[in-house]
Coordinates of C-alpha atoms in Angstrom, one line a residue:
X439 CA -4.2 25.2 -6.8
X440 CA -6.7 22.3 -7.1
X441 CA -5.3 19.4 -8.0
X442 CA -6.5 17.5 -12.2
X443 CA -8.1 14.0 -10.5
X444 CA -8.9 12.9 -14.6
X445 CA -4.9 13.0 -14.9
X446 CA -4.3 10.3 -12.1
X447 CA -3.3 7.2 -13.3
X448 CA -6.0 4.1 -12.9
X449 CA -5.8 -0.1 -12.6
X450 CA -6.3 -1.9 -16.0
X451 CA -8.5 -4.0 -14.2
X452 CA -12.6 -3.5 -14.5
X453 CA -13.4 -4.4 -11.8
X454 CA -11.1 -2.1 -9.7
X455 CA -12.6 0.8 -11.9
X456 CA -14.8 2.7 -10.6
X457 CA -18.8 1.4 -11.0
X458 CA -21.1 3.4 -13.3
X459 CA -24.1 2.0 -11.9
X460 CA -24.5 1.8 -7.7
X461 CA -26.7 -1.8 -6.9
X462 CA -29.4 0.8 -6.2
X463 CA -29.5 1.0 -9.8
X464 CA -29.7 -2.3 -10.6
X465 CA -32.7 -3.3 -8.0
X466 CA -34.6 -0.4 -9.4
X467 CA -33.7 -1.3 -12.8
X468 CA -34.9 -5.5 -12.1
X469 CA -38.3 -3.9 -10.1
X470 CA -39.2 -1.6 -13.4
X471 CA -38.5 -4.9 -15.4
X472 CA -40.7 -7.0 -13.2
X473 CA -43.6 -4.6 -13.6
X474 CA -43.5 -4.2 -17.0
X475 CA -43.7 -7.8 -17.7
X476 CA -46.2 -8.6 -15.3
X477 CA -48.8 -5.4 -16.9
X478 CA -48.4 -6.9 -20.1
X479 CA -48.9 -10.8 -19.4
X480 CA -50.8 -11.2 -15.4
X481 CA -54.5 -9.4 -16.1
X482 CA -55.7 -9.8 -12.3
X483 CA -54.5 -6.9 -9.8
X484 CA -54.2 -8.9 -6.8
X485 CA -51.9 -11.3 -9.2
X486 CA -50.2 -8.4 -9.7
X487 CA -49.8 -6.8 -6.3
X488 CA -49.3 -10.0 -4.9
X489 CA -46.2 -10.9 -7.9
X490 CA -44.9 -7.6 -7.7
X491 CA -45.0 -7.5 -3.9
X492 CA -42.7 -10.8 -4.3
X493 CA -40.6 -9.2 -6.5
X494 CA -39.8 -6.5 -4.4
X495 CA -39.1 -9.1 -1.3
X496 CA -37.0 -11.2 -3.8
X497 CA -35.1 -8.2 -5.5
X498 CA -34.0 -7.1 -2.0
X499 CA -32.8 -10.8 -0.8
X500 CA -30.7 -10.6 -3.2
X501 CA -29.0 -7.2 -2.8
X502 CA -29.1 -8.5 1.4
X503 CA -27.0 -11.6 0.2
X504 CA -24.6 -9.6 -2.2
X505 CA -24.1 -7.2 0.8
X506 CA -23.2 -9.6 3.1
X507 CA -20.9 -12.0 0.3
X508 CA -19.0 -8.2 0.1
X509 CA -18.9 -7.4 3.6
X510 CA -17.4 -11.1 4.4
X511 CA -14.6 -11.1 2.0
X512 CA -13.3 -7.2 2.6
X513 CA -13.9 -7.6 6.7
X514 CA -11.1 -10.7 6.2
X515 CA -8.8 -8.5 4.4
X516 CA -8.9 -6.0 6.6
X517 CA -7.8 -8.3 8.8
X518 CA -5.4 -9.8 6.6
X519 CA -3.9 -6.6 6.6
X520 CA -3.4 -5.6 10.1
X521 CA -1.4 -9.1 10.3
X522 CA 1.3 -8.5 7.4
X523 CA -0.2 -10.8 4.9
X524 CA -0.6 -8.5 2.2
X525 CA 0.3 -11.2 -0.2
X526 CA -3.5 -12.8 1.1
X527 CA -4.7 -9.2 1.5
X528 CA -4.3 -8.8 -1.8
X529 CA -6.0 -11.1 -2.9
X530 CA -9.5 -10.8 -0.7
X531 CA -9.3 -7.6 -1.7
X532 CA -9.8 -7.9 -5.6
X533 CA -12.2 -10.3 -4.9
X534 CA -14.5 -8.1 -2.7
X535 CA -14.0 -5.1 -5.4
X536 CA -14.7 -7.7 -8.3
X537 CA -18.3 -8.2 -6.6
X538 CA -18.9 -5.0 -5.6
X539 CA -20.7 -1.7 -6.6
X540 CA -20.4 2.1 -5.7
X541 CA -18.9 2.6 -2.3
X542 CA -18.2 -1.2 -1.8
X543 CA -15.9 -0.6 -4.1
X544 CA -14.6 2.1 -3.1
X545 CA -13.9 0.9 0.6
X546 CA -11.4 -2.0 -0.8
X547 CA -9.7 -0.8 -3.6
X548 CA -8.4 2.2 -1.0
X549 CA -7.5 -0.7 0.9
X550 CA -5.9 -2.4 -1.5
X551 CA -4.0 0.7 -2.0
X552 CA -2.9 0.8 1.3
X553 CA -1.8 -3.2 0.7
X554 CA 0.4 -1.8 -1.7
X555 CA 1.5 1.1 -0.6
X556 CA 2.5 -0.9 2.8
X557 CA 4.2 -3.4 0.1
X558 CA 5.9 -0.9 -1.5
X559 CA 4.8 -0.5 -4.9
X560 CA 4.2 3.4 -5.2
X561 CA 3.1 3.1 -8.8
X562 CA 0.4 0.6 -8.4
X563 CA -1.3 2.5 -4.8
X564 CA -1.7 5.5 -6.6
X565 CA -3.5 4.1 -9.8
X566 CA -5.9 1.8 -7.3
X567 CA -6.3 5.2 -5.3
X568 CA -6.6 7.5 -8.4
X569 CA -9.6 4.9 -9.3
X570 CA -11.0 5.6 -6.1
X571 CA -11.1 9.7 -6.3
X572 CA -12.7 9.0 -10.2
X573 CA -15.8 7.2 -8.8
X574 CA -18.9 9.7 -7.6
X575 CA -18.9 7.3 -4.4
X576 CA -16.1 8.5 -2.3
X577 CA -17.2 11.9 -1.1
X578 CA -20.2 10.6 0.9
X579 CA -17.6 9.2 3.7
X580 CA -15.8 12.4 4.3
X581 CA -12.8 10.3 6.4
X582 CA -12.0 8.3 3.4
X583 CA -12.3 11.9 0.9
X584 CA -9.2 13.4 3.6
X585 CA -7.1 10.0 3.5
X586 CA -7.2 9.0 0.5
X587 CA -6.0 12.8 -1.1
X588 CA -3.2 12.2 2.0
X589 CA -1.8 8.8 0.9
X590 CA -2.2 10.2 -3.0
X591 CA -0.1 12.8 -1.5
X592 CA 2.6 10.8 -0.2
X593 CA 2.7 8.6 -3.5
X594 CA 4.0 11.4 -5.2
X595 CA 6.0 12.2 -2.3
X596 CA 7.4 9.0 -3.1
X597 CA 7.8 9.8 -6.5
X598 CA 10.1 12.7 -5.8
X599 CA 7.6 15.3 -7.5
X600 CA 7.3 17.0 -4.5
X601 CA 5.3 20.0 -6.3
X602 CA 2.3 17.6 -6.6
X603 CA 2.5 16.1 -2.8
X604 CA 1.8 19.7 -2.1
X605 CA -0.9 20.4 -3.8
X606 CA -2.4 17.0 -2.9
X607 CA -1.6 18.2 0.9
X608 CA -3.6 21.4 -0.2
X609 CA -6.5 19.5 -1.4
X610 CA -6.2 17.7 2.4
X611 CA -6.7 20.7 4.1
X612 CA -9.5 21.9 2.0
X613 CA -11.5 18.7 2.1
X614 CA -10.5 18.4 6.0
X615 CA -13.1 20.6 7.4
X616 CA -13.4 20.6 11.2
X617 CA -12.1 17.0 10.9
X618 CA -8.2 16.1 11.1
X619 CA -7.0 14.4 8.7
X620 CA -4.1 11.9 10.2
X621 CA -2.8 10.2 7.4
X622 CA -1.6 13.0 5.9
X623 CA 1.8 13.1 8.5
X624 CA 3.4 10.8 6.1
X625 CA 3.3 13.0 3.2
X626 CA 4.2 16.2 5.3
X627 CA 7.4 14.7 7.0
X628 CA 8.3 13.1 3.8
X629 CA 8.0 16.9 1.8
X630 CA 9.3 18.2 4.7
X631 CA 12.5 16.8 4.6
X632 CA 12.5 16.6 1.4
X633 CA 12.8 20.4 1.5
X634 CA 15.7 20.2 3.8
X635 CA 13.7 21.4 7.0
X636 CA 14.9 18.3 9.3
X637 CA 14.5 20.1 12.9
X638 CA 10.9 20.9 11.8
X639 CA 10.6 16.6 11.0
X640 CA 11.9 16.4 14.6
X641 CA 9.6 18.3 15.8
X642 CA 6.9 17.0 14.8
X643 CA 7.4 13.0 15.4
X644 CA 8.9 13.4 18.8
X645 CA 5.5 13.5 20.6
X646 CA 3.3 11.8 17.9
X647 CA 4.9 9.1 18.0
X648 CA 2.5 6.7 19.8
X649 CA -1.1 8.1 17.7
X650 CA 1.1 7.5 14.3
X651 CA 1.4 3.9 15.0
X652 CA -2.6 3.8 15.7
X653 CA -2.9 5.5 13.0
X654 CA -0.7 3.9 9.9
X655 CA 0.1 0.4 11.2
X656 CA 3.6 -0.5 9.9
X657 CA 3.9 2.4 7.6
X658 CA 4.7 4.2 11.1
X659 CA 8.0 2.9 11.1
X660 CA 9.0 4.6 8.1
X661 CA 8.6 7.7 9.9
X662 CA 10.4 7.1 13.2
X663 CA 13.3 5.5 10.1
X664 CA 12.6 10.1 8.7
X665 CA 13.2 11.4 12.2
X666 CA 16.5 9.0 12.5
X667 CA 17.3 10.7 9.1
X668 CA 16.3 14.6 10.3
X669 CA 18.2 14.0 13.2
X670 CA 21.0 12.7 11.7
X671 CA 21.0 15.9 9.2
X672 CA 21.4 18.0 12.2
X673 CA 23.7 16.8 13.3
X674 CA 22.5 13.9 16.1
X675 CA 22.3 10.3 17.1
X676 CA 19.5 8.8 14.4
X677 CA 19.9 5.5 17.0
X678 CA 17.1 6.3 19.1
X679 CA 14.9 6.9 16.1
X680 CA 16.4 3.5 14.2
X681 CA 15.5 1.5 17.4
X682 CA 12.0 2.6 17.4
X683 CA 11.2 1.8 13.9
X684 CA 11.9 -2.2 14.5
X685 CA 11.6 -4.2 14.0
X686 CA 12.6 -4.4 10.3
X687 CA 14.9 -5.7 8.2
X688 CA 17.1 -4.4 5.7
X689 CA 15.4 -3.3 2.4
X690 CA 12.4 -2.3 4.1
X691 CA 12.3 1.7 3.0
X692 CA 13.8 1.4 -0.2
X693 CA 10.8 3.0 -1.3
X694 CA 10.7 6.0 0.1
X695 CA 14.7 6.3 -1.2
X696 CA 13.8 5.1 -5.1
X697 CA 13.7 8.9 -5.7
X698 CA 15.7 10.3 -2.8
X699 CA 19.4 10.1 -3.4
X700 CA 20.4 11.9 0.0
X701 CA 17.3 9.4 1.8
X702 CA 19.1 6.4 0.1
X703 CA 22.5 7.2 0.9
X704 CA 21.1 7.4 4.6
X705 CA 19.7 4.0 4.5
X706 CA 23.1 3.5 2.5
X707 CA 24.9 4.6 5.5
X708 CA 22.7 2.7 8.4
X709 CA 23.3 -1.0 6.9
X710 CA 19.2 -0.3 5.7
X711 CA 19.2 -0.6 2.1
X712 CA 19.5 -4.2 0.0
X713 CA 20.7 -1.9 -2.6
X714 CA 24.7 -1.2 -3.3
X715 CA 25.7 1.9 -3.0
X716 CA 26.8 4.4 -5.5
X717 CA 30.7 4.5 -5.3
X718 CA 31.0 8.8 -4.0

């Protein structure tokens, strides 16, 4: 079943929404304006050619400066995100998005979505990935196109909507071609666990722990907690998987149990939540 991209939410901020015009459109409009003005006011053909050449060089120089400014802000924010400084990374990606158009903005908004996912802000992350999907540039980067669908599937799983998560996982398969989309494992595991396929969860995660860490970063700890949950539901000890999930603090995984009562109860039994356990 095809997903409805237009139904995805969008962030309120205009600077985080898809830009209508890419940077090259701006370049061509400016050059056209310069040429028209020179044609009207300059009669000497040599001066027209010289002026047109200068206009091209100045416009391209401004374009390069804009790209460099965006690249500096974006890469610094990626570094902050990877080091766990989510607050600073959030501000940096917002700044980078505000300095950019087209695919550049898509990259910054996409990474801002990852920051919000790592912070447990699921609704906000879904808005940001929705902004990426509603733009025109994402299809240019095949890996980004598949990863976006995978993160959206994960968001819906976290919201407890297994049906929508499954539909977006189908979209991942349609977009991936012959290339793997390792980010999809988060949604895949959650959907399987929510459907009660605990042995499948354990078998899927056991041999891929190292690969998951390299792709997902801190979110890979959630996979280990999900593996612990599956082992617990199978009647086995969850301690080995919980040890592999460290370091973590109580409350780190509450966002995953917000719409999943059985998993929230597991977190409470293991002392991994800051929320009071409901009376039985």
